[in-house]
PDB file of N, CA, C and O in Angstrom:
ATOM      1  N   MET A 300      98.478 107.859 114.549  1.00  0.00           N
ATOM      2  CA  MET A 300      97.845 106.788 113.829  1.00  0.00           C
ATOM      3  C   MET A 300      97.347 107.198 112.656  1.00  0.00           C
ATOM      4  O   MET A 300      96.871 108.492 112.778  1.00  0.00           O
ATOM      5  N   ALA A 301      97.764 106.835 111.512  1.00  0.00           N
ATOM      6  CA  ALA A 301      97.037 107.271 110.229  1.00  0.00           C
ATOM      7  C   ALA A 301      95.414 107.288 110.064  1.00  0.00           C
ATOM      8  O   ALA A 301      95.163 106.467 110.483  1.00  0.00           O
ATOM      9  N   ALA A 302      95.031 108.232 109.453  1.00  0.00           N
ATOM     10  CA  ALA A 302      93.445 108.354 109.050  1.00  0.00           C
ATOM     11  C   ALA A 302      93.168 107.161 108.162  1.00  0.00           C
ATOM     12  O   ALA A 302      94.057 107.029 107.167  1.00  0.00           O
ATOM     13  N   PRO A 303      92.040 106.615 108.493  1.00  0.00           N
ATOM     14  CA  PRO A 303      91.735 105.548 107.295  1.00  0.00           C
ATOM     15  C   PRO A 303      91.406 106.235 106.030  1.00  0.00           C
ATOM     16  O   PRO A 303      90.984 107.469 105.871  1.00  0.00           O
ATOM     17  N   GLN A 304      91.716 105.443 104.819  1.00  0.00           N
ATOM     18  CA  GLN A 304      91.717 106.185 103.670  1.00  0.00           C
ATOM     19  C   GLN A 304      90.460 105.676 103.131  1.00  0.00           C
ATOM     20  O   GLN A 304      89.921 104.544 103.387  1.00  0.00           O
ATOM     21  N   ASP A 305      89.663 106.512 102.006  1.00  0.00           N
ATOM     22  CA  ASP A 305      88.563 106.112 101.223  1.00  0.00           C
ATOM     23  C   ASP A 305      89.106 105.092 100.135  1.00  0.00           C
ATOM     24  O   ASP A 305      89.853 105.023  99.653  1.00  0.00           O
ATOM     25  N   LYS A 306      88.485 103.919 100.217  1.00  0.00           N
ATOM     26  CA  LYS A 306      88.436 102.741  99.588  1.00  0.00           C
ATOM     27  C   LYS A 306      88.471 103.092  98.031  1.00  0.00           C
ATOM     28  O   LYS A 306      89.279 102.607  97.173  1.00  0.00           O
ATOM     29  N   ASP A 307      87.674 103.888  97.559  1.00  0.00           N
ATOM     30  CA  ASP A 307      87.760 104.425  96.103  1.00  0.00           C
ATOM     31  C   ASP A 307      88.839 105.057  95.789  1.00  0.00           C
ATOM     32  O   ASP A 307      89.322 104.783  94.646  1.00  0.00           O
ATOM     33  N   PHE A 308      89.330 106.043  96.675  1.00  0.00           N
ATOM     34  CA  PHE A 308      90.559 106.881  96.343  1.00  0.00           C
ATOM     35  C   PHE A 308      91.764 105.921  96.162  1.00  0.00           C
ATOM     36  O   PHE A 308      92.588 106.154  95.486  1.00  0.00           O
ATOM     37  N   VAL A 309      91.914 104.976  97.091  1.00  0.00           N
ATOM     38  CA  VAL A 309      92.925 104.102  97.403  1.00  0.00           C
ATOM     39  C   VAL A 309      93.010 103.437  95.991  1.00  0.00           C
ATOM     40  O   VAL A 309      94.031 103.162  95.447  1.00  0.00           O
ATOM     41  N   THR A 310      91.665 102.844  95.427  1.00  0.00           N
ATOM     42  CA  THR A 310      91.899 102.223  94.253  1.00  0.00           C
ATOM     43  C   THR A 310      92.101 103.079  93.170  1.00  0.00           C
ATOM     44  O   THR A 310      92.932 102.547  92.352  1.00  0.00           O
ATOM     45  N   ALA A 311      91.811 104.166  92.966  1.00  0.00           N
ATOM     46  CA  ALA A 311      91.917 104.955  91.969  1.00  0.00           C
ATOM     47  C   ALA A 311      93.438 105.293  91.944  1.00  0.00           C
ATOM     48  O   ALA A 311      94.146 105.464  90.882  1.00  0.00           O
ATOM     49  N   CYS A 312      94.105 105.746  92.969  1.00  0.00           N
ATOM     50  CA  CYS A 312      95.508 105.869  93.146  1.00  0.00           C
ATOM     51  C   CYS A 312      96.246 104.368  92.578  1.00  0.00           C
ATOM     52  O   CYS A 312      97.452 104.795  91.986  1.00  0.00           O
ATOM     53  N   GLY A 313      95.782 103.380  92.984  1.00  0.00           N
ATOM     54  CA  GLY A 313      96.547 102.097  92.541  1.00  0.00           C
ATOM     55  C   GLY A 313      96.660 101.882  91.146  1.00  0.00           C
ATOM     56  O   GLY A 313      97.440 101.593  90.520  1.00  0.00           O
ATOM     57  N   ARG A 314      95.558 102.173  90.464  1.00  0.00           N
ATOM     58  CA  ARG A 314      95.153 102.218  89.114  1.00  0.00           C
ATOM     59  C   ARG A 314      96.224 103.162  88.450  1.00  0.00           C
ATOM     60  O   ARG A 314      96.807 102.883  87.266  1.00  0.00           O
ATOM     61  N   LEU A 315      96.304 104.345  88.920  1.00  0.00           N
ATOM     62  CA  LEU A 315      96.848 105.206  88.462  1.00  0.00           C
ATOM     63  C   LEU A 315      98.593 104.889  88.560  1.00  0.00           C
ATOM     64  O   LEU A 315      99.326 104.967  87.599  1.00  0.00           O
ATOM     65  N   ALA A 316      98.977 104.472  89.716  1.00  0.00           N
ATOM     66  CA  ALA A 316     100.388 103.971  90.088  1.00  0.00           C
ATOM     67  C   ALA A 316     100.570 102.881  88.744  1.00  0.00           C
ATOM     68  O   ALA A 316     101.860 103.137  88.230  1.00  0.00           O
ATOM     69  N   SER A 317      99.676 102.018  88.760  1.00  0.00           N
ATOM     70  CA  SER A 317      99.943 100.827  87.734  1.00  0.00           C
ATOM     71  C   SER A 317     100.069 101.344  86.240  1.00  0.00           C
ATOM     72  O   SER A 317     100.902 100.964  85.690  1.00  0.00           O
ATOM     73  N   ALA A 318      99.310 102.315  85.923  1.00  0.00           N
ATOM     74  CA  ALA A 318      99.286 102.833  84.590  1.00  0.00           C
ATOM     75  C   ALA A 318     100.586 103.666  84.319  1.00  0.00           C
ATOM     76  O   ALA A 318     101.047 103.616  83.291  1.00  0.00           O
ATOM     77  N   LEU A 319     101.114 104.447  85.170  1.00  0.00           N
ATOM     78  CA  LEU A 319     102.211 105.031  85.381  1.00  0.00           C
ATOM     79  C   LEU A 319     103.591 104.383  85.482  1.00  0.00           C
ATOM     80  O   LEU A 319     104.872 104.804  85.656  1.00  0.00           O
ATOM     81  N   SER A 320     103.404 103.268  86.059  1.00  0.00           N
ATOM     82  CA  SER A 320     104.487 102.478  86.867  1.00  0.00           C
ATOM     83  C   SER A 320     105.315 103.002  87.579  1.00  0.00           C
ATOM     84  O   SER A 320     106.666 103.253  87.668  1.00  0.00           O
ATOM     85  N   ILE A 321     104.567 103.611  88.855  1.00  0.00           N
ATOM     86  CA  ILE A 321     105.114 104.178  89.988  1.00  0.00           C
ATOM     87  C   ILE A 321     104.615 103.546  91.108  1.00  0.00           C
ATOM     88  O   ILE A 321     103.526 102.826  90.937  1.00  0.00           O
ATOM     89  N   SER A 322     105.099 103.898  92.244  1.00  0.00           N
ATOM     90  CA  SER A 322     104.381 103.319  93.304  1.00  0.00           C
ATOM     91  C   SER A 322     103.194 103.960  93.897  1.00  0.00           C
ATOM     92  O   SER A 322     103.055 105.048  93.316  1.00  0.00           O
ATOM     93  N   ILE A 323     102.372 103.279  94.505  1.00  0.00           N
ATOM     94  CA  ILE A 323     101.077 104.115  95.158  1.00  0.00           C
ATOM     95  C   ILE A 323     101.524 105.449  95.972  1.00  0.00           C
ATOM     96  O   ILE A 323     100.493 106.407  95.792  1.00  0.00           O
ATOM     97  N   ALA A 324     102.406 105.466  96.535  1.00  0.00           N
ATOM     98  CA  ALA A 324     102.964 106.686  97.296  1.00  0.00           C
ATOM     99  C   ALA A 324     102.775 107.825  96.355  1.00  0.00           C
ATOM    100  O   ALA A 324     102.615 108.949  96.575  1.00  0.00           O
ATOM    101  N   SER A 325     103.747 107.458  95.306  1.00  0.00           N
ATOM    102  CA  SER A 325     103.920 108.486  94.215  1.00  0.00           C
ATOM    103  C   SER A 325     102.951 108.899  93.552  1.00  0.00           C
ATOM    104  O   SER A 325     102.500 110.261  93.303  1.00  0.00           O
ATOM    105  N   ALA A 326     101.956 107.886  93.277  1.00  0.00           N
ATOM    106  CA  ALA A 326     100.568 108.466  92.785  1.00  0.00           C
ATOM    107  C   ALA A 326      99.912 109.330  93.691  1.00  0.00           C
ATOM    108  O   ALA A 326      99.193 110.230  93.087  1.00  0.00           O
ATOM    109  N   ARG A 327      99.840 108.981  94.747  1.00  0.00           N
ATOM    110  CA  ARG A 327      99.051 109.818  95.855  1.00  0.00           C
ATOM    111  C   ARG A 327      99.707 111.156  96.108  1.00  0.00           C
ATOM    112  O   ARG A 327      98.843 112.223  96.301  1.00  0.00           O
ATOM    113  N   ARG A 328     101.026 111.065  96.050  1.00  0.00           N
ATOM    114  CA  ARG A 328     101.639 112.418  95.843  1.00  0.00           C
ATOM    115  C   ARG A 328     101.344 113.406  94.706  1.00  0.00           C
ATOM    116  O   ARG A 328     101.050 114.574  94.999  1.00  0.00           O
ATOM    117  N   ARG A 329     101.321 112.744  93.506  1.00  0.00           N
ATOM    118  CA  ARG A 329     100.746 113.298  92.338  1.00  0.00           C
ATOM    119  C   ARG A 329      99.540 114.151  92.440  1.00  0.00           C
ATOM    120  O   ARG A 329      99.405 115.053  92.126  1.00  0.00           O
ATOM    121  N   VAL A 330      98.561 113.029  92.966  1.00  0.00           N
ATOM    122  CA  VAL A 330      97.067 113.587  93.050  1.00  0.00           C
ATOM    123  C   VAL A 330      97.050 114.685  94.117  1.00  0.00           C
ATOM    124  O   VAL A 330      96.365 115.780  93.938  1.00  0.00           O
ATOM    125  N   ASP A 331      97.990 114.646  95.223  1.00  0.00           N
ATOM    126  CA  ASP A 331      98.112 115.628  96.401  1.00  0.00           C
ATOM    127  C   ASP A 331      98.561 117.091  95.641  1.00  0.00           C
ATOM    128  O   ASP A 331      98.015 118.362  96.085  1.00  0.00           O
ATOM    129  N   LEU A 332      99.717 116.946  94.794  1.00  0.00           N
ATOM    130  CA  LEU A 332      99.986 117.925  94.223  1.00  0.00           C
ATOM    131  C   LEU A 332      99.048 118.687  93.519  1.00  0.00           C
ATOM    132  O   LEU A 332      98.898 119.938  93.727  1.00  0.00           O
ATOM    133  N   VAL A 333      98.297 118.161  92.527  1.00  0.00           N
ATOM    134  CA  VAL A 333      97.329 118.599  91.605  1.00  0.00           C
ATOM    135  C   VAL A 333      96.118 119.264  92.450  1.00  0.00           C
ATOM    136  O   VAL A 333      95.831 120.494  92.091  1.00  0.00           O
ATOM    137  N   ALA A 334      95.839 118.523  93.460  1.00  0.00           N
ATOM    138  CA  ALA A 334      94.882 119.077  94.302  1.00  0.00           C
ATOM    139  C   ALA A 334      95.204 120.305  95.016  1.00  0.00           C
ATOM    140  O   ALA A 334      94.492 121.110  95.298  1.00  0.00           O
ATOM    141  N   ALA A 335      96.172 120.443  95.569  1.00  0.00           N
ATOM    142  CA  ALA A 335      96.921 121.530  96.285  1.00  0.00           C
ATOM    143  C   ALA A 335      97.225 122.666  95.249  1.00  0.00           C
ATOM    144  O   ALA A 335      96.656 124.033  95.353  1.00  0.00           O
ATOM    145  N   ARG A 336      97.406 122.304  93.814  1.00  0.00           N
ATOM    146  CA  ARG A 336      97.510 123.425  92.833  1.00  0.00           C
ATOM    147  C   ARG A 336      96.242 124.060  92.676  1.00  0.00           C
ATOM    148  O   ARG A 336      96.078 125.094  92.363  1.00  0.00           O
ATOM    149  N   GLU A 337      95.265 123.168  92.554  1.00  0.00           N
ATOM    150  CA  GLU A 337      93.863 123.439  92.114  1.00  0.00           C
ATOM    151  C   GLU A 337      92.713 123.916  93.397  1.00  0.00           C
ATOM    152  O   GLU A 337      91.865 124.293  93.089  1.00  0.00           O
ATOM    153  N   GLY A 338      93.542 123.870  94.734  1.00  0.00           N
ATOM    154  CA  GLY A 338      92.776 124.178  95.784  1.00  0.00           C
ATOM    155  C   GLY A 338      91.537 123.265  96.129  1.00  0.00           C
ATOM    156  O   GLY A 338      90.788 123.751  96.848  1.00  0.00           O
ATOM    157  N   VAL A 339      91.783 122.159  95.704  1.00  0.00           N
ATOM    158  CA  VAL A 339      90.671 120.905  96.457  1.00  0.00           C
ATOM    159  C   VAL A 339      91.291 120.413  97.329  1.00  0.00           C
ATOM    160  O   VAL A 339      92.185 120.140  97.437  1.00  0.00           O
ATOM    161  N   ARG A 340      90.183 120.285  98.579  1.00  0.00           N
ATOM    162  CA  ARG A 340      90.398 119.669  99.595  1.00  0.00           C
ATOM    163  C   ARG A 340      89.677 118.621 100.120  1.00  0.00           C
ATOM    164  O   ARG A 340      89.813 117.697 100.920  1.00  0.00           O
ATOM    165  N   ASP A 341      88.429 118.668  99.533  1.00  0.00           N
ATOM    166  CA  ASP A 341      87.535 117.523 100.104  1.00  0.00           C
ATOM    167  C   ASP A 341      87.888 115.981  99.502  1.00  0.00           C
ATOM    168  O   ASP A 341      88.499 115.914  98.078  1.00  0.00           O
ATOM    169  N   PRO A 342      87.527 115.029 100.032  1.00  0.00           N
ATOM    170  CA  PRO A 342      87.855 113.541  99.481  1.00  0.00           C
ATOM    171  C   PRO A 342      87.128 113.422  97.932  1.00  0.00           C
ATOM    172  O   PRO A 342      87.827 112.661  97.187  1.00  0.00           O
ATOM    173  N   ASP A 343      86.024 113.963  97.872  1.00  0.00           N
ATOM    174  CA  ASP A 343      85.371 113.657  96.575  1.00  0.00           C
ATOM    175  C   ASP A 343      86.188 114.384  95.499  1.00  0.00           C
ATOM    176  O   ASP A 343      86.432 113.734  94.337  1.00  0.00           O
ATOM    177  N   GLY A 344      86.564 115.523  95.770  1.00  0.00           N
ATOM    178  CA  GLY A 344      87.510 116.273  94.490  1.00  0.00           C
ATOM    179  C   GLY A 344      88.707 115.531  94.387  1.00  0.00           C
ATOM    180  O   GLY A 344      89.360 115.716  93.112  1.00  0.00           O
ATOM    181  N   ARG A 345      89.432 115.025  95.541  1.00  0.00           N
ATOM    182  CA  ARG A 345      90.763 114.108  95.414  1.00  0.00           C
ATOM    183  C   ARG A 345      90.335 113.188  94.386  1.00  0.00           C
ATOM    184  O   ARG A 345      91.431 112.628  93.603  1.00  0.00           O
ATOM    185  N   LEU A 346      89.290 112.414  94.645  1.00  0.00           N
ATOM    186  CA  LEU A 346      89.099 111.213  94.052  1.00  0.00           C
ATOM    187  C   LEU A 346      88.801 111.386  92.375  1.00  0.00           C
ATOM    188  O   LEU A 346      89.148 110.849  91.358  1.00  0.00           O
ATOM    189  N   LEU A 347      88.161 112.658  92.246  1.00  0.00           N
ATOM    190  CA  LEU A 347      87.995 112.979  90.926  1.00  0.00           C
ATOM    191  C   LEU A 347      89.289 113.446  90.191  1.00  0.00           C
ATOM    192  O   LEU A 347      89.513 113.013  88.808  1.00  0.00           O
ATOM    193  N   ILE A 348      90.173 113.866  90.866  1.00  0.00           N
ATOM    194  CA  ILE A 348      91.508 114.175  90.371  1.00  0.00           C
ATOM    195  C   ILE A 348      92.281 113.149  89.927  1.00  0.00           C
ATOM    196  O   ILE A 348      92.932 112.968  88.797  1.00  0.00           O
ATOM    197  N   ALA A 349      91.885 112.194  90.786  1.00  0.00           N
ATOM    198  CA  ALA A 349      92.702 110.687  90.559  1.00  0.00           C
ATOM    199  C   ALA A 349      92.145 109.912  89.399  1.00  0.00           C
ATOM    200  O   ALA A 349      92.972 109.589  88.507  1.00  0.00           O
ATOM    201  N   GLN A 350      90.835 110.023  89.403  1.00  0.00           N
ATOM    202  CA  GLN A 350      90.238 109.567  88.105  1.00  0.00           C
ATOM    203  C   GLN A 350      90.684 110.260  86.856  1.00  0.00           C
ATOM    204  O   GLN A 350      90.999 109.683  85.645  1.00  0.00           O
ATOM    205  N   ARG A 351      90.855 111.688  86.598  1.00  0.00           N
ATOM    206  CA  ARG A 351      91.063 112.397  85.678  1.00  0.00           C
ATOM    207  C   ARG A 351      92.298 112.395  85.283  1.00  0.00           C
ATOM    208  O   ARG A 351      93.082 111.919  84.130  1.00  0.00           O
ATOM    209  N   LEU A 352      93.664 112.017  86.382  1.00  0.00           N
ATOM    210  CA  LEU A 352      94.742 111.785  86.133  1.00  0.00           C
ATOM    211  C   LEU A 352      95.051 110.483  85.240  1.00  0.00           C
ATOM    212  O   LEU A 352      95.975 110.313  84.360  1.00  0.00           O
ATOM    213  N   LEU A 353      93.973 109.421  85.820  1.00  0.00           N
ATOM    214  CA  LEU A 353      94.401 108.073  85.181  1.00  0.00           C
ATOM    215  C   LEU A 353      93.842 108.114  83.709  1.00  0.00           C
ATOM    216  O   LEU A 353      94.519 107.419  82.929  1.00  0.00           O
ATOM    217  N   VAL A 354      92.683 108.777  83.265  1.00  0.00           N
ATOM    218  CA  VAL A 354      92.247 108.928  82.056  1.00  0.00           C
ATOM    219  C   VAL A 354      93.290 109.520  81.305  1.00  0.00           C
ATOM    220  O   VAL A 354      93.515 109.205  80.047  1.00  0.00           O
ATOM    221  N   GLU A 355      93.859 110.878  81.846  1.00  0.00           N
ATOM    222  CA  GLU A 355      95.003 111.519  80.971  1.00  0.00           C
ATOM    223  C   GLU A 355      96.090 110.263  80.759  1.00  0.00           C
ATOM    224  O   GLU A 355      96.903 110.719  79.663  1.00  0.00           O
ATOM    225  N   SER A 356      96.485 109.610  81.620  1.00  0.00           N
ATOM    226  CA  SER A 356      97.665 108.706  81.580  1.00  0.00           C
ATOM    227  C   SER A 356      97.305 107.691  80.429  1.00  0.00           C
ATOM    228  O   SER A 356      98.123 107.493  79.670  1.00  0.00           O
ATOM    229  N   GLN A 357      96.174 107.452  80.291  1.00  0.00           N
ATOM    230  CA  GLN A 357      95.880 106.063  79.539  1.00  0.00           C
ATOM    231  C   GLN A 357      95.821 106.856  78.003  1.00  0.00           C
ATOM    232  O   GLN A 357      96.087 106.107  76.913  1.00  0.00           O
ATOM    233  N   GLY A 358      95.355 107.965  77.975  1.00  0.00           N
ATOM    234  CA  GLY A 358      95.560 108.698  76.725  1.00  0.00           C
ATOM    235  C   GLY A 358      96.848 108.856  76.133  1.00  0.00           C
ATOM    236  O   GLY A 358      96.999 108.580  74.643  1.00  0.00           O
ATOM    237  N   GLY A 359      97.734 109.275  76.960  1.00  0.00           N
ATOM    238  CA  GLY A 359      99.180 109.534  76.470  1.00  0.00           C
ATOM    239  C   GLY A 359      99.784 108.057  76.336  1.00  0.00           C
ATOM    240  O   GLY A 359     100.663 108.361  75.339  1.00  0.00           O
ATOM    241  N   SER A 360      99.584 107.148  76.969  1.00  0.00           N
ATOM    242  CA  SER A 360     100.241 105.827  76.747  1.00  0.00           C
ATOM    243  C   SER A 360      99.770 105.418  75.225  1.00  0.00           C
ATOM    244  O   SER A 360     100.517 104.666  74.643  1.00  0.00           O
ATOM    245  N   ALA A 361      98.407 105.752  74.819  1.00  0.00           N
ATOM    246  CA  ALA A 361      98.262 105.261  73.461  1.00  0.00           C
ATOM    247  C   ALA A 361      98.899 105.827  72.679  1.00  0.00           C
ATOM    248  O   ALA A 361      99.510 105.074  71.443  1.00  0.00           O
ATOM    249  N   GLU A 362      99.166 107.028  72.609  1.00  0.00           N
ATOM    250  CA  GLU A 362     100.199 107.970  71.559  1.00  0.00           C
ATOM    251  C   GLU A 362     101.571 107.411  71.756  1.00  0.00           C
ATOM    252  O   GLU A 362     102.304 107.402  70.616  1.00  0.00           O
ATOM    253  N   ALA A 363     102.010 107.144  73.052  1.00  0.00           N
ATOM    254  CA  ALA A 363     103.295 106.789  72.851  1.00  0.00           C
ATOM    255  C   ALA A 363     103.747 105.265  72.273  1.00  0.00           C
ATOM    256  O   ALA A 363     104.678 105.382  71.868  1.00  0.00           O
ATOM    257  N   ARG A 364     102.362 104.531  72.472  1.00  0.00           N
ATOM    258  CA  ARG A 364     102.604 103.125  72.001  1.00  0.00           C
ATOM    259  C   ARG A 364     102.712 103.310  70.487  1.00  0.00           C
ATOM    260  O   ARG A 364     103.310 102.595  69.818  1.00  0.00           O
ATOM    261  N   GLN A 365     101.872 104.370  69.708  1.00  0.00           N
ATOM    262  CA  GLN A 365     101.809 104.528  68.417  1.00  0.00           C
ATOM    263  C   GLN A 365     103.409 105.107  67.979  1.00  0.00           C
ATOM    264  O   GLN A 365     103.828 104.653  66.756  1.00  0.00           O
ATOM    265  N   LEU A 366     103.734 105.898  68.690  1.00  0.00           N
ATOM    266  CA  LEU A 366     105.102 106.491  68.486  1.00  0.00           C
ATOM    267  C   LEU A 366     105.964 105.383  68.664  1.00  0.00           C
ATOM    268  O   LEU A 366     106.947 105.263  67.493  1.00  0.00           O
ATOM    269  N   LEU A 367     106.107 104.568  69.348  1.00  0.00           N
ATOM    270  CA  LEU A 367     107.180 103.305  69.581  1.00  0.00           C
ATOM    271  C   LEU A 367     107.088 102.481  68.548  1.00  0.00           C
ATOM    272  O   LEU A 367     107.987 102.014  67.953  1.00  0.00           O
ATOM    273  N   ASP A 368     105.862 102.338  67.927  1.00  0.00           N
ATOM    274  CA  ASP A 368     105.782 101.409  66.957  1.00  0.00           C
ATOM    275  C   ASP A 368     106.232 101.979  65.582  1.00  0.00           C
ATOM    276  O   ASP A 368     106.773 101.243  64.826  1.00  0.00           O
ATOM    277  N   VAL A 369     106.057 103.035  65.546  1.00  0.00           N
ATOM    278  CA  VAL A 369     106.810 103.860  64.135  1.00  0.00           C
ATOM    279  C   VAL A 369     108.238 103.819  64.434  1.00  0.00           C
ATOM    280  O   VAL A 369     108.761 103.587  63.563  1.00  0.00           O
ATOM    281  N   LEU A 370     108.786 104.099  65.378  1.00  0.00           N
ATOM    282  CA  LEU A 370     110.258 103.996  65.760  1.00  0.00           C
ATOM    283  C   LEU A 370     110.929 102.637  65.826  1.00  0.00           C
ATOM    284  O   LEU A 370     112.052 102.599  65.409  1.00  0.00           O
ATOM    285  N   LEU A 371     109.895 101.731  65.768  1.00  0.00           N
ATOM    286  CA  LEU A 371     110.630 100.312  65.963  1.00  0.00           C
ATOM    287  C   LEU A 371     110.745  99.637  64.240  1.00  0.00           C
ATOM    288  O   LEU A 371     111.001  98.554  64.102  1.00  0.00           O
ATOM    289  N   GLU A 372     109.721 100.242  63.665  1.00  0.00           N
ATOM    290  CA  GLU A 372     109.914  99.731  62.026  1.00  0.00           C
ATOM    291  C   GLU A 372     111.137  99.763  61.593  1.00  0.00           C
ATOM    292  O   GLU A 372     111.953 100.783  61.600  1.00  0.00           O
ATOM    293  N   ALA A 373     111.375  98.654  60.771  1.00  0.00           N
ATOM    294  CA  ALA A 373     112.860  98.675  60.034  1.00  0.00           C
ATOM    295  C   ALA A 373     112.903  99.466  58.954  1.00  0.00           C
ATOM    296  O   ALA A 373     111.852  99.721  58.332  1.00  0.00           O
ATOM    297  N   VAL A 374     113.933 100.209  58.776  1.00  0.00           N
ATOM    298  CA  VAL A 374     114.223 101.057  57.402  1.00  0.00           C
ATOM    299  C   VAL A 374     114.413  99.867  56.470  1.00  0.00           C
ATOM    300  O   VAL A 374     115.128  98.953  56.714  1.00  0.00           O
ATOM    301  N   LYS A 375     113.955 100.341  55.162  1.00  0.00           N
ATOM    302  CA  LYS A 375     114.080  99.294  54.107  1.00  0.00           C
ATOM    303  C   LYS A 375     115.529  98.593  53.904  1.00  0.00           C
ATOM    304  O   LYS A 375     115.594  97.522  53.693  1.00  0.00           O
ATOM    305  N   GLU A 376     116.633  99.334  54.008  1.00  0.00           N
ATOM    306  CA  GLU A 376     117.870  98.978  53.791  1.00  0.00           C
ATOM    307  C   GLU A 376     118.355  98.215  54.826  1.00  0.00           C
ATOM    308  O   GLU A 376     119.107  97.380  54.707  1.00  0.00           O
ATOM    309  N   GLU A 377     117.581  98.141  56.376  1.00  0.00           N
ATOM    310  CA  GLU A 377     118.276  97.522  57.344  1.00  0.00           C
ATOM    311  C   GLU A 377     117.447  96.373  57.386  1.00  0.00           C
ATOM    312  O   GLU A 377     117.307  95.752  58.712  1.00  0.00           O
ATOM    313  N   GLU A 378     116.316  96.077  56.771  1.00  0.00           N
ATOM    314  CA  GLU A 378     115.476  95.005  56.886  1.00  0.00           C
ATOM    315  C   GLU A 378     115.966  93.683  57.259  1.00  0.00           C
ATOM    316  O   GLU A 378     115.082  92.757  58.021  1.00  0.00           O
ATOM    317  N   ASN A 379     116.744  93.056  56.327  1.00  0.00           N
ATOM    318  CA  ASN A 379     117.214  91.895  56.715  1.00  0.00           C
ATOM    319  C   ASN A 379     118.613  91.744  57.395  1.00  0.00           C
ATOM    320  O   ASN A 379     119.278  90.922  57.208  1.00  0.00           O
ATOM    321  N   TYR A 380     119.070  92.854  58.278  1.00  0.00           N
ATOM    322  CA  TYR A 380     120.225  92.972  58.621  1.00  0.00           C
ATOM    323  C   TYR A 380     120.265  92.016  59.917  1.00  0.00           C
ATOM    324  O   TYR A 380     119.196  92.582  60.723  1.00  0.00           O
ATOM    325  N   ILE A 381     121.171  91.262  60.246  1.00  0.00           N
ATOM    326  CA  ILE A 381     121.227  90.510  61.768  1.00  0.00           C
ATOM    327  C   ILE A 381     122.450  91.000  62.068  1.00  0.00           C
ATOM    328  O   ILE A 381     123.819  90.852  61.747  1.00  0.00           O
ATOM    329  N   GLY A 382     122.281  91.567  63.384  1.00  0.00           N
ATOM    330  CA  GLY A 382     123.422  91.896  64.134  1.00  0.00           C
ATOM    331  C   GLY A 382     124.265  90.999  64.844  1.00  0.00           C
ATOM    332  O   GLY A 382     123.687  90.038  65.326  1.00  0.00           O
ATOM    333  N   ASP A 383     125.523  91.054  64.926  1.00  0.00           N
ATOM    334  CA  ASP A 383     126.315  90.330  65.541  1.00  0.00           C
ATOM    335  C   ASP A 383     126.656  90.709  66.992  1.00  0.00           C
ATOM    336  O   ASP A 383     126.843  91.730  67.202  1.00  0.00           O
ATOM    337  N   ASP A 384     126.476  89.608  68.034  1.00  0.00           N
ATOM    338  CA  ASP A 384     126.946  89.953  69.363  1.00  0.00           C
ATOM    339  C   ASP A 384     128.118  89.787  69.520  1.00  0.00           C
ATOM    340  O   ASP A 384     129.221  88.973  69.270  1.00  0.00           O
TER     341      ASP A 384
END
């Protein structure tokens, strides 16, 4: 039988999964990998890692949105071009 999960940790992993568009299991694995790399074993430390990864993912998505906006701007000579299907 699986061990009961900490509600805050599961919520943080769910938010991380939503922000990265991945499954909750993948988000938990990502947190576990970072925790293993940093030598963190306690639940509070894993929660902090999940929250940190969430903040990092949100910061990167703002940069990605700005980059996408720049890439989607029409070039002056192609501004009025309508493609045929």
